[in-house]
Amino acid sequence: SGRARRMTNAFVVIQFALSLVLLAGTGLLHKSCRRLLSVDPGFRAENVLVARLQTPYPRYNDPQMVRGFYDRVLERVAAIPGVRAVGLTQSAPFTRGNPQENVIAEGREPKPGEPVVVSNVRIITPGFFDAMGTPVLKGRSFRASDGPDAPRVAIVAERFARHYWPNGEALGKHIGPQGDTSAGRWRTIIGIVPNVRHASLGEDPSLQVYESFAQQTVWSTYVIVRSTQEPRSLVSAIRAHVSSHSGGKPHLG
């Protein structure tokens, strides 16, 4: 009947329209995936193992004991066959948590009423960048000599350096948390690294600051291990070394 033909034609039109929508959506999704795959995250994830490590509390209740705990962990894990580099960080990329501070630059303190730019702050050990495959573009990484009694130092990402010194050199400049009036408030910038995407590949890189673990100790960390083999094959060995040589029973998972 004429009514049936009209209904059939209507269904054909609807199906054709939906097909166009699906094709357009597929094309946009493919384009987005290609764009994300071309993004440089600031690190190299191949053969890298990330594990959560928590110090046993209250057995370890002061910074010196915590640093000793983690020093033993790093020493033992680094000795495992197949481990190329190992480091600790307060917060690893694509994990929960995003520690932030209002970080200011000396001589560029905001005037009353001016907004303060928030920076992502990561507490790391000297081996962190090697384990993550993140190069130090200028200056140097942290060393064992950057301890609690040494002058405070920091490493910043490229975007942070360009934000405060767009036409100058960030190395040697001083930064510190806003509101900290202590004598050792300023950290000297000793290195510059690439911007690292912490939340997702699609995010705009944030302002990032890295501080020495020995100078700003935290109790909960992530262990980053770069290996020469399939990293999951090292899990049992890492867990055994941490449990038997660290003096406690940390959570590793």
PDB file of C-alpha atoms in Angstrom:
ATOM      1  CA  SER A   1       0.000   0.000   0.000  1.00  0.00           C
ATOM      2  CA  GLY A   2       1.027   3.635  -0.298  1.00  0.00           C
ATOM      3  CA  ARG A   3       1.229   3.944   3.463  1.00  0.00           C
ATOM      4  CA  ALA A   4       3.570   0.946   3.689  1.00  0.00           C
ATOM      5  CA  ARG A   5       5.790   2.383   0.953  1.00  0.00           C
ATOM      6  CA  ARG A   6       5.967   5.715   2.766  1.00  0.00           C
ATOM      7  CA  MET A   7       6.914   3.978   6.030  1.00  0.00           C
ATOM      8  CA  THR A   8       9.568   1.918   4.234  1.00  0.00           C
ATOM      9  CA  ASN A   9      11.016   5.046   2.633  1.00  0.00           C
ATOM     10  CA  ALA A  10      11.057   6.774   6.006  1.00  0.00           C
ATOM     11  CA  PHE A  11      12.920   3.866   7.578  1.00  0.00           C
ATOM     12  CA  VAL A  12      15.453   3.918   4.741  1.00  0.00           C
ATOM     13  CA  VAL A  13      16.054   7.640   5.260  1.00  0.00           C
ATOM     14  CA  ILE A  14      16.468   7.152   9.014  1.00  0.00           C
ATOM     15  CA  GLN A  15      18.881   4.255   8.537  1.00  0.00           C
ATOM     16  CA  PHE A  16      20.895   6.263   6.030  1.00  0.00           C
ATOM     17  CA  ALA A  17      21.068   9.236   8.417  1.00  0.00           C
ATOM     18  CA  LEU A  18      22.149   7.014  11.302  1.00  0.00           C
ATOM     19  CA  SER A  19      24.790   5.403   9.100  1.00  0.00           C
ATOM     20  CA  LEU A  20      26.214   8.837   8.314  1.00  0.00           C
ATOM     21  CA  VAL A  21      26.296   9.696  12.023  1.00  0.00           C
ATOM     22  CA  LEU A  22      28.084   6.439  12.832  1.00  0.00           C
ATOM     23  CA  LEU A  23      30.593   6.945  10.023  1.00  0.00           C
ATOM     24  CA  ALA A  24      31.308  10.490  11.158  1.00  0.00           C
ATOM     25  CA  GLY A  25      31.687   9.342  14.767  1.00  0.00           C
ATOM     26  CA  THR A  26      34.028   6.533  13.722  1.00  0.00           C
ATOM     27  CA  GLY A  27      36.150   8.971  11.734  1.00  0.00           C
ATOM     28  CA  LEU A  28      36.386  11.383  14.669  1.00  0.00           C
ATOM     29  CA  LEU A  29      37.256   8.548  17.064  1.00  0.00           C
ATOM     30  CA  HIS A  30      39.957   7.279  14.713  1.00  0.00           C
ATOM     31  CA  LYS A  31      41.372  10.792  14.388  1.00  0.00           C
ATOM     32  CA  SER A  32      41.351  11.253  18.176  1.00  0.00           C
ATOM     33  CA  CYS A  33      43.101   7.916  18.725  1.00  0.00           C
ATOM     34  CA  ARG A  34      45.782   8.795  16.183  1.00  0.00           C
ATOM     35  CA  ARG A  35      46.291  12.159  17.868  1.00  0.00           C
ATOM     36  CA  LEU A  36      46.630  10.571  21.313  1.00  0.00           C
ATOM     37  CA  LEU A  37      49.066   7.952  20.039  1.00  0.00           C
ATOM     38  CA  SER A  38      51.269  10.729  18.673  1.00  0.00           C
ATOM     39  CA  VAL A  39      51.394  12.574  22.021  1.00  0.00           C
ATOM     40  CA  ASP A  40      54.700  12.467  23.880  1.00  0.00           C
ATOM     41  CA  PRO A  41      53.822  11.684  27.527  1.00  0.00           C
ATOM     42  CA  GLY A  42      57.250  12.762  28.758  1.00  0.00           C
ATOM     43  CA  PHE A  43      58.316   9.244  29.733  1.00  0.00           C
ATOM     44  CA  ARG A  44      58.842   5.797  28.220  1.00  0.00           C
ATOM     45  CA  ALA A  45      56.524   3.093  29.540  1.00  0.00           C
ATOM     46  CA  GLU A  46      58.182   0.099  27.875  1.00  0.00           C
ATOM     47  CA  ASN A  47      59.473  -2.488  30.393  1.00  0.00           C
ATOM     48  CA  VAL A  48      58.476  -0.359  33.367  1.00  0.00           C
ATOM     49  CA  LEU A  49      56.844  -1.685  36.531  1.00  0.00           C
ATOM     50  CA  VAL A  50      54.970   0.619  38.917  1.00  0.00           C
ATOM     51  CA  ALA A  51      54.189  -0.615  42.437  1.00  0.00           C
ATOM     52  CA  ARG A  52      52.657   1.080  45.479  1.00  0.00           C
ATOM     53  CA  LEU A  53      54.810   0.980  48.598  1.00  0.00           C
ATOM     54  CA  GLN A  54      53.688   2.034  52.071  1.00  0.00           C
ATOM     55  CA  THR A  55      56.018   2.274  55.070  1.00  0.00           C
ATOM     56  CA  PRO A  56      54.838   0.331  58.125  1.00  0.00           C
ATOM     57  CA  TYR A  57      53.424   2.900  60.550  1.00  0.00           C
ATOM     58  CA  PRO A  58      53.923   3.539  63.465  1.00  0.00           C
ATOM     59  CA  ARG A  59      57.077   1.439  63.320  1.00  0.00           C
ATOM     60  CA  TYR A  60      58.587   4.101  61.061  1.00  0.00           C
ATOM     61  CA  ASN A  61      57.472   7.387  62.568  1.00  0.00           C
ATOM     62  CA  ASP A  62      60.135   9.949  61.692  1.00  0.00           C
ATOM     63  CA  PRO A  63      61.719  11.114  58.411  1.00  0.00           C
ATOM     64  CA  GLN A  64      65.157   9.636  59.128  1.00  0.00           C
ATOM     65  CA  MET A  65      63.719   6.166  59.700  1.00  0.00           C
ATOM     66  CA  VAL A  66      61.560   6.448  56.575  1.00  0.00           C
ATOM     67  CA  ARG A  67      64.544   7.462  54.452  1.00  0.00           C
ATOM     68  CA  GLY A  68      66.512   4.507  55.814  1.00  0.00           C
ATOM     69  CA  PHE A  69      63.624   2.181  54.989  1.00  0.00           C
ATOM     70  CA  TYR A  70      63.431   3.367  51.389  1.00  0.00           C
ATOM     71  CA  ASP A  71      67.214   3.413  50.948  1.00  0.00           C
ATOM     72  CA  ARG A  72      67.279  -0.296  51.781  1.00  0.00           C
ATOM     73  CA  VAL A  73      64.395  -0.946  49.407  1.00  0.00           C
ATOM     74  CA  LEU A  74      66.146   0.842  46.533  1.00  0.00           C
ATOM     75  CA  GLU A  75      69.449  -0.931  47.215  1.00  0.00           C
ATOM     76  CA  ARG A  76      67.868  -4.381  47.261  1.00  0.00           C
ATOM     77  CA  VAL A  77      65.632  -3.867  44.248  1.00  0.00           C
ATOM     78  CA  ALA A  78      68.499  -2.395  42.197  1.00  0.00           C
ATOM     79  CA  ALA A  79      70.489  -5.605  42.842  1.00  0.00           C
ATOM     80  CA  ILE A  80      67.820  -7.858  41.297  1.00  0.00           C
ATOM     81  CA  PRO A  81      68.993  -9.320  37.951  1.00  0.00           C
ATOM     82  CA  GLY A  82      67.229  -7.580  35.074  1.00  0.00           C
ATOM     83  CA  VAL A  83      66.686  -4.255  36.842  1.00  0.00           C
ATOM     84  CA  ARG A  84      68.191  -1.337  34.899  1.00  0.00           C
ATOM     85  CA  ALA A  85      67.016   1.537  37.088  1.00  0.00           C
ATOM     86  CA  VAL A  86      64.805   2.074  40.121  1.00  0.00           C
ATOM     87  CA  GLY A  87      63.390   5.167  41.763  1.00  0.00           C
ATOM     88  CA  LEU A  88      60.659   6.394  44.077  1.00  0.00           C
ATOM     89  CA  THR A  89      58.020   9.039  43.561  1.00  0.00           C
ATOM     90  CA  GLN A  90      55.254  10.455  45.661  1.00  0.00           C
ATOM     91  CA  SER A  91      52.815  10.202  42.747  1.00  0.00           C
ATOM     92  CA  ALA A  92      53.264   8.245  39.515  1.00  0.00           C
ATOM     93  CA  PRO A  93      51.662   9.191  36.174  1.00  0.00           C
ATOM     94  CA  PHE A  94      48.119   7.881  35.650  1.00  0.00           C
ATOM     95  CA  THR A  95      47.677   6.977  39.331  1.00  0.00           C
ATOM     96  CA  ARG A  96      45.424   8.474  41.963  1.00  0.00           C
ATOM     97  CA  GLY A  97      46.498  11.581  43.793  1.00  0.00           C
ATOM     98  CA  ASN A  98      47.899  14.837  42.512  1.00  0.00           C
ATOM     99  CA  PRO A  99      49.856  16.777  45.185  1.00  0.00           C
ATOM    100  CA  GLN A 100      49.801  20.491  44.428  1.00  0.00           C
ATOM    101  CA  GLU A 101      51.243  23.655  45.942  1.00  0.00           C
ATOM    102  CA  ASN A 102      51.228  27.371  45.291  1.00  0.00           C
ATOM    103  CA  VAL A 103      54.827  27.666  44.129  1.00  0.00           C
ATOM    104  CA  ILE A 104      56.289  31.134  43.561  1.00  0.00           C
ATOM    105  CA  ALA A 105      59.543  32.382  42.083  1.00  0.00           C
ATOM    106  CA  GLU A 106      61.886  34.662  43.993  1.00  0.00           C
ATOM    107  CA  GLY A 107      61.536  38.219  42.756  1.00  0.00           C
ATOM    108  CA  ARG A 108      58.263  37.374  41.055  1.00  0.00           C
ATOM    109  CA  GLU A 109      56.038  37.075  44.103  1.00  0.00           C
ATOM    110  CA  PRO A 110      52.395  37.879  43.287  1.00  0.00           C
ATOM    111  CA  LYS A 111      51.031  41.203  44.464  1.00  0.00           C
ATOM    112  CA  PRO A 112      48.066  41.262  46.866  1.00  0.00           C
ATOM    113  CA  GLY A 113      44.974  40.140  45.036  1.00  0.00           C
ATOM    114  CA  GLU A 114      46.836  38.552  42.143  1.00  0.00           C
ATOM    115  CA  PRO A 115      46.152  34.842  41.506  1.00  0.00           C
ATOM    116  CA  VAL A 116      48.879  32.335  42.301  1.00  0.00           C
ATOM    117  CA  VAL A 117      49.569  29.624  39.761  1.00  0.00           C
ATOM    118  CA  VAL A 118      49.215  26.119  41.196  1.00  0.00           C
ATOM    119  CA  SER A 119      51.958  23.611  40.404  1.00  0.00           C
ATOM    120  CA  ASN A 120      52.031  19.830  40.617  1.00  0.00           C
ATOM    121  CA  VAL A 121      54.780  18.871  43.063  1.00  0.00           C
ATOM    122  CA  ARG A 122      56.445  15.458  43.025  1.00  0.00           C
ATOM    123  CA  ILE A 123      58.869  14.160  45.661  1.00  0.00           C
ATOM    124  CA  ILE A 124      61.367  11.818  43.979  1.00  0.00           C
ATOM    125  CA  THR A 125      64.659   9.976  44.499  1.00  0.00           C
ATOM    126  CA  PRO A 126      67.735  10.367  42.246  1.00  0.00           C
ATOM    127  CA  GLY A 127      66.902   7.289  40.126  1.00  0.00           C
ATOM    128  CA  PHE A 128      63.368   8.360  39.240  1.00  0.00           C
ATOM    129  CA  PHE A 129      64.057   9.959  35.849  1.00  0.00           C
ATOM    130  CA  ASP A 130      66.240   7.046  34.692  1.00  0.00           C
ATOM    131  CA  ALA A 131      63.520   4.581  35.701  1.00  0.00           C
ATOM    132  CA  MET A 132      60.828   6.609  33.910  1.00  0.00           C
ATOM    133  CA  GLY A 133      62.910   7.168  30.794  1.00  0.00           C
ATOM    134  CA  THR A 134      62.570  10.944  31.217  1.00  0.00           C
ATOM    135  CA  PRO A 135      65.686  12.814  30.080  1.00  0.00           C
ATOM    136  CA  VAL A 136      67.180  15.756  31.937  1.00  0.00           C
ATOM    137  CA  LEU A 137      67.271  18.441  29.250  1.00  0.00           C
ATOM    138  CA  LYS A 138      69.398  20.951  31.139  1.00  0.00           C
ATOM    139  CA  GLY A 139      71.365  20.848  34.357  1.00  0.00           C
ATOM    140  CA  ARG A 140      71.377  17.667  36.412  1.00  0.00           C
ATOM    141  CA  SER A 141      69.185  15.262  38.325  1.00  0.00           C
ATOM    142  CA  PHE A 142      69.186  14.808  42.093  1.00  0.00           C
ATOM    143  CA  ARG A 143      72.186  13.191  43.766  1.00  0.00           C
ATOM    144  CA  ALA A 144      72.786  11.422  47.039  1.00  0.00           C
ATOM    145  CA  SER A 145      74.532  14.606  48.193  1.00  0.00           C
ATOM    146  CA  ASP A 146      71.214  16.499  47.992  1.00  0.00           C
ATOM    147  CA  GLY A 147      70.405  15.374  51.507  1.00  0.00           C
ATOM    148  CA  PRO A 148      68.475  16.879  54.404  1.00  0.00           C
ATOM    149  CA  ASP A 149      71.392  19.077  55.509  1.00  0.00           C
ATOM    150  CA  ALA A 150      72.303  20.274  52.007  1.00  0.00           C
ATOM    151  CA  PRO A 151      70.914  23.413  50.335  1.00  0.00           C
ATOM    152  CA  ARG A 152      67.373  22.869  49.078  1.00  0.00           C
ATOM    153  CA  VAL A 153      67.149  22.111  45.354  1.00  0.00           C
ATOM    154  CA  ALA A 154      64.423  21.495  42.780  1.00  0.00           C
ATOM    155  CA  ILE A 155      63.929  20.356  39.205  1.00  0.00           C
ATOM    156  CA  VAL A 156      61.223  21.900  37.035  1.00  0.00           C
ATOM    157  CA  ALA A 157      59.489  20.966  33.800  1.00  0.00           C
ATOM    158  CA  GLU A 158      59.801  23.028  30.629  1.00  0.00           C
ATOM    159  CA  ARG A 159      56.413  24.694  30.962  1.00  0.00           C
ATOM    160  CA  PHE A 160      57.195  25.865  34.485  1.00  0.00           C
ATOM    161  CA  ALA A 161      60.504  27.334  33.299  1.00  0.00           C
ATOM    162  CA  ARG A 162      58.844  29.136  30.385  1.00  0.00           C
ATOM    163  CA  HIS A 163      56.046  30.457  32.601  1.00  0.00           C
ATOM    164  CA  TYR A 164      58.375  32.329  34.944  1.00  0.00           C
ATOM    165  CA  TRP A 165      61.350  32.947  32.651  1.00  0.00           C
ATOM    166  CA  PRO A 166      60.041  33.021  29.055  1.00  0.00           C
ATOM    167  CA  ASN A 167      63.115  34.849  27.765  1.00  0.00           C
ATOM    168  CA  GLY A 168      65.677  33.761  30.304  1.00  0.00           C
ATOM    169  CA  GLU A 169      67.374  30.831  31.989  1.00  0.00           C
ATOM    170  CA  ALA A 170      65.642  29.004  34.835  1.00  0.00           C
ATOM    171  CA  LEU A 171      68.739  27.174  36.079  1.00  0.00           C
ATOM    172  CA  GLY A 172      70.060  28.747  39.246  1.00  0.00           C
ATOM    173  CA  LYS A 173      66.832  30.621  39.974  1.00  0.00           C
ATOM    174  CA  HIS A 174      64.980  30.214  43.264  1.00  0.00           C
ATOM    175  CA  ILE A 175      61.438  28.958  43.875  1.00  0.00           C
ATOM    176  CA  GLY A 176      59.481  28.042  46.988  1.00  0.00           C
ATOM    177  CA  PRO A 177      56.026  27.424  48.481  1.00  0.00           C
ATOM    178  CA  GLN A 178      53.953  30.553  48.939  1.00  0.00           C
ATOM    179  CA  GLY A 179      53.566  31.453  52.594  1.00  0.00           C
ATOM    180  CA  ASP A 180      56.742  29.664  53.712  1.00  0.00           C
ATOM    181  CA  THR A 181      58.811  32.262  55.582  1.00  0.00           C
ATOM    182  CA  SER A 182      61.468  29.893  56.950  1.00  0.00           C
ATOM    183  CA  ALA A 183      65.159  30.523  56.357  1.00  0.00           C
ATOM    184  CA  GLY A 184      65.400  27.617  53.890  1.00  0.00           C
ATOM    185  CA  ARG A 185      62.253  28.417  51.942  1.00  0.00           C
ATOM    186  CA  TRP A 186      63.955  28.814  48.551  1.00  0.00           C
ATOM    187  CA  ARG A 187      64.900  25.864  46.369  1.00  0.00           C
ATOM    188  CA  THR A 188      67.567  26.393  43.717  1.00  0.00           C
ATOM    189  CA  ILE A 189      66.598  25.045  40.292  1.00  0.00           C
ATOM    190  CA  ILE A 190      69.285  22.547  39.225  1.00  0.00           C
ATOM    191  CA  GLY A 191      67.605  20.829  36.275  1.00  0.00           C
ATOM    192  CA  ILE A 192      64.908  21.056  33.603  1.00  0.00           C
ATOM    193  CA  VAL A 193      62.979  18.041  32.273  1.00  0.00           C
ATOM    194  CA  PRO A 194      60.215  17.522  29.677  1.00  0.00           C
ATOM    195  CA  ASN A 195      56.579  18.093  30.559  1.00  0.00           C
ATOM    196  CA  VAL A 196      55.014  14.870  31.848  1.00  0.00           C
ATOM    197  CA  ARG A 197      51.326  14.146  31.418  1.00  0.00           C
ATOM    198  CA  HIS A 198      50.115  12.825  34.759  1.00  0.00           C
ATOM    199  CA  ALA A 199      46.344  12.473  34.403  1.00  0.00           C
ATOM    200  CA  SER A 200      45.817  11.563  30.746  1.00  0.00           C
ATOM    201  CA  LEU A 201      47.381  11.840  27.310  1.00  0.00           C
ATOM    202  CA  GLY A 202      44.765  14.392  26.327  1.00  0.00           C
ATOM    203  CA  GLU A 203      45.495  16.866  29.115  1.00  0.00           C
ATOM    204  CA  ASP A 204      47.486  20.054  28.714  1.00  0.00           C
ATOM    205  CA  PRO A 205      50.778  19.703  30.621  1.00  0.00           C
ATOM    206  CA  SER A 206      50.640  21.405  34.001  1.00  0.00           C
ATOM    207  CA  LEU A 207      53.345  23.356  35.802  1.00  0.00           C
ATOM    208  CA  GLN A 208      55.522  20.706  37.447  1.00  0.00           C
ATOM    209  CA  VAL A 209      58.128  20.848  40.198  1.00  0.00           C
ATOM    210  CA  TYR A 210      60.226  17.965  41.525  1.00  0.00           C
ATOM    211  CA  GLU A 211      61.858  17.987  44.959  1.00  0.00           C
ATOM    212  CA  SER A 212      64.456  15.708  46.515  1.00  0.00           C
ATOM    213  CA  PHE A 213      63.025  12.862  48.593  1.00  0.00           C
ATOM    214  CA  ALA A 214      65.851  13.259  51.101  1.00  0.00           C
ATOM    215  CA  GLN A 215      64.826  16.884  51.673  1.00  0.00           C
ATOM    216  CA  GLN A 216      61.042  16.424  51.674  1.00  0.00           C
ATOM    217  CA  THR A 217      60.317  12.921  52.917  1.00  0.00           C
ATOM    218  CA  VAL A 218      56.932  11.245  52.373  1.00  0.00           C
ATOM    219  CA  TRP A 219      55.635   7.993  53.870  1.00  0.00           C
ATOM    220  CA  SER A 220      53.716   6.587  50.905  1.00  0.00           C
ATOM    221  CA  THR A 221      55.416   6.203  47.520  1.00  0.00           C
ATOM    222  CA  TYR A 222      55.419   4.419  44.201  1.00  0.00           C
ATOM    223  CA  VAL A 223      58.390   2.274  43.194  1.00  0.00           C
ATOM    224  CA  ILE A 224      59.307   2.701  39.518  1.00  0.00           C
ATOM    225  CA  VAL A 225      61.402  -0.148  38.091  1.00  0.00           C
ATOM    226  CA  ARG A 226      62.828  -0.226  34.562  1.00  0.00           C
ATOM    227  CA  SER A 227      63.947  -3.688  33.509  1.00  0.00           C
ATOM    228  CA  THR A 228      65.633  -5.465  30.625  1.00  0.00           C
ATOM    229  CA  GLN A 229      62.855  -8.078  30.500  1.00  0.00           C
ATOM    230  CA  GLU A 230      59.121  -8.445  30.971  1.00  0.00           C
ATOM    231  CA  PRO A 231      58.622  -6.331  34.153  1.00  0.00           C
ATOM    232  CA  ARG A 232      55.863  -8.546  35.587  1.00  0.00           C
ATOM    233  CA  SER A 233      58.412 -11.348  35.886  1.00  0.00           C
ATOM    234  CA  LEU A 234      60.167  -9.288  38.582  1.00  0.00           C
ATOM    235  CA  VAL A 235      57.161  -8.844  40.871  1.00  0.00           C
ATOM    236  CA  SER A 236      57.840 -11.881  43.071  1.00  0.00           C
ATOM    237  CA  ALA A 237      61.523 -11.034  43.449  1.00  0.00           C
ATOM    238  CA  ILE A 238      60.785  -7.397  44.295  1.00  0.00           C
ATOM    239  CA  ARG A 239      58.146  -8.344  46.860  1.00  0.00           C
ATOM    240  CA  ALA A 240      60.493 -10.887  48.463  1.00  0.00           C
ATOM    241  CA  HIS A 241      63.408  -8.446  48.678  1.00  0.00           C
ATOM    242  CA  VAL A 242      61.269  -5.655  50.092  1.00  0.00           C
ATOM    243  CA  SER A 243      59.704  -7.909  52.727  1.00  0.00           C
ATOM    244  CA  SER A 244      62.923  -9.626  53.838  1.00  0.00           C
ATOM    245  CA  HIS A 245      65.365  -6.727  53.828  1.00  0.00           C
ATOM    246  CA  SER A 246      63.389  -3.601  54.640  1.00  0.00           C
ATOM    247  CA  GLY A 247      62.747  -4.388  58.289  1.00  0.00           C
ATOM    248  CA  GLY A 248      58.979  -4.334  57.909  1.00  0.00           C
ATOM    249  CA  LYS A 249      56.028  -5.649  55.949  1.00  0.00           C
ATOM    250  CA  PRO A 250      55.177  -2.992  53.379  1.00  0.00           C
ATOM    251  CA  HIS A 251      52.204  -3.050  51.106  1.00  0.00           C
ATOM    252  CA  LEU A 252      53.383  -3.771  47.580  1.00  0.00           C
ATOM    253  CA  GLY A 253      50.861  -4.126  44.831  1.00  0.00           C
TER     254      GLY A 253
END
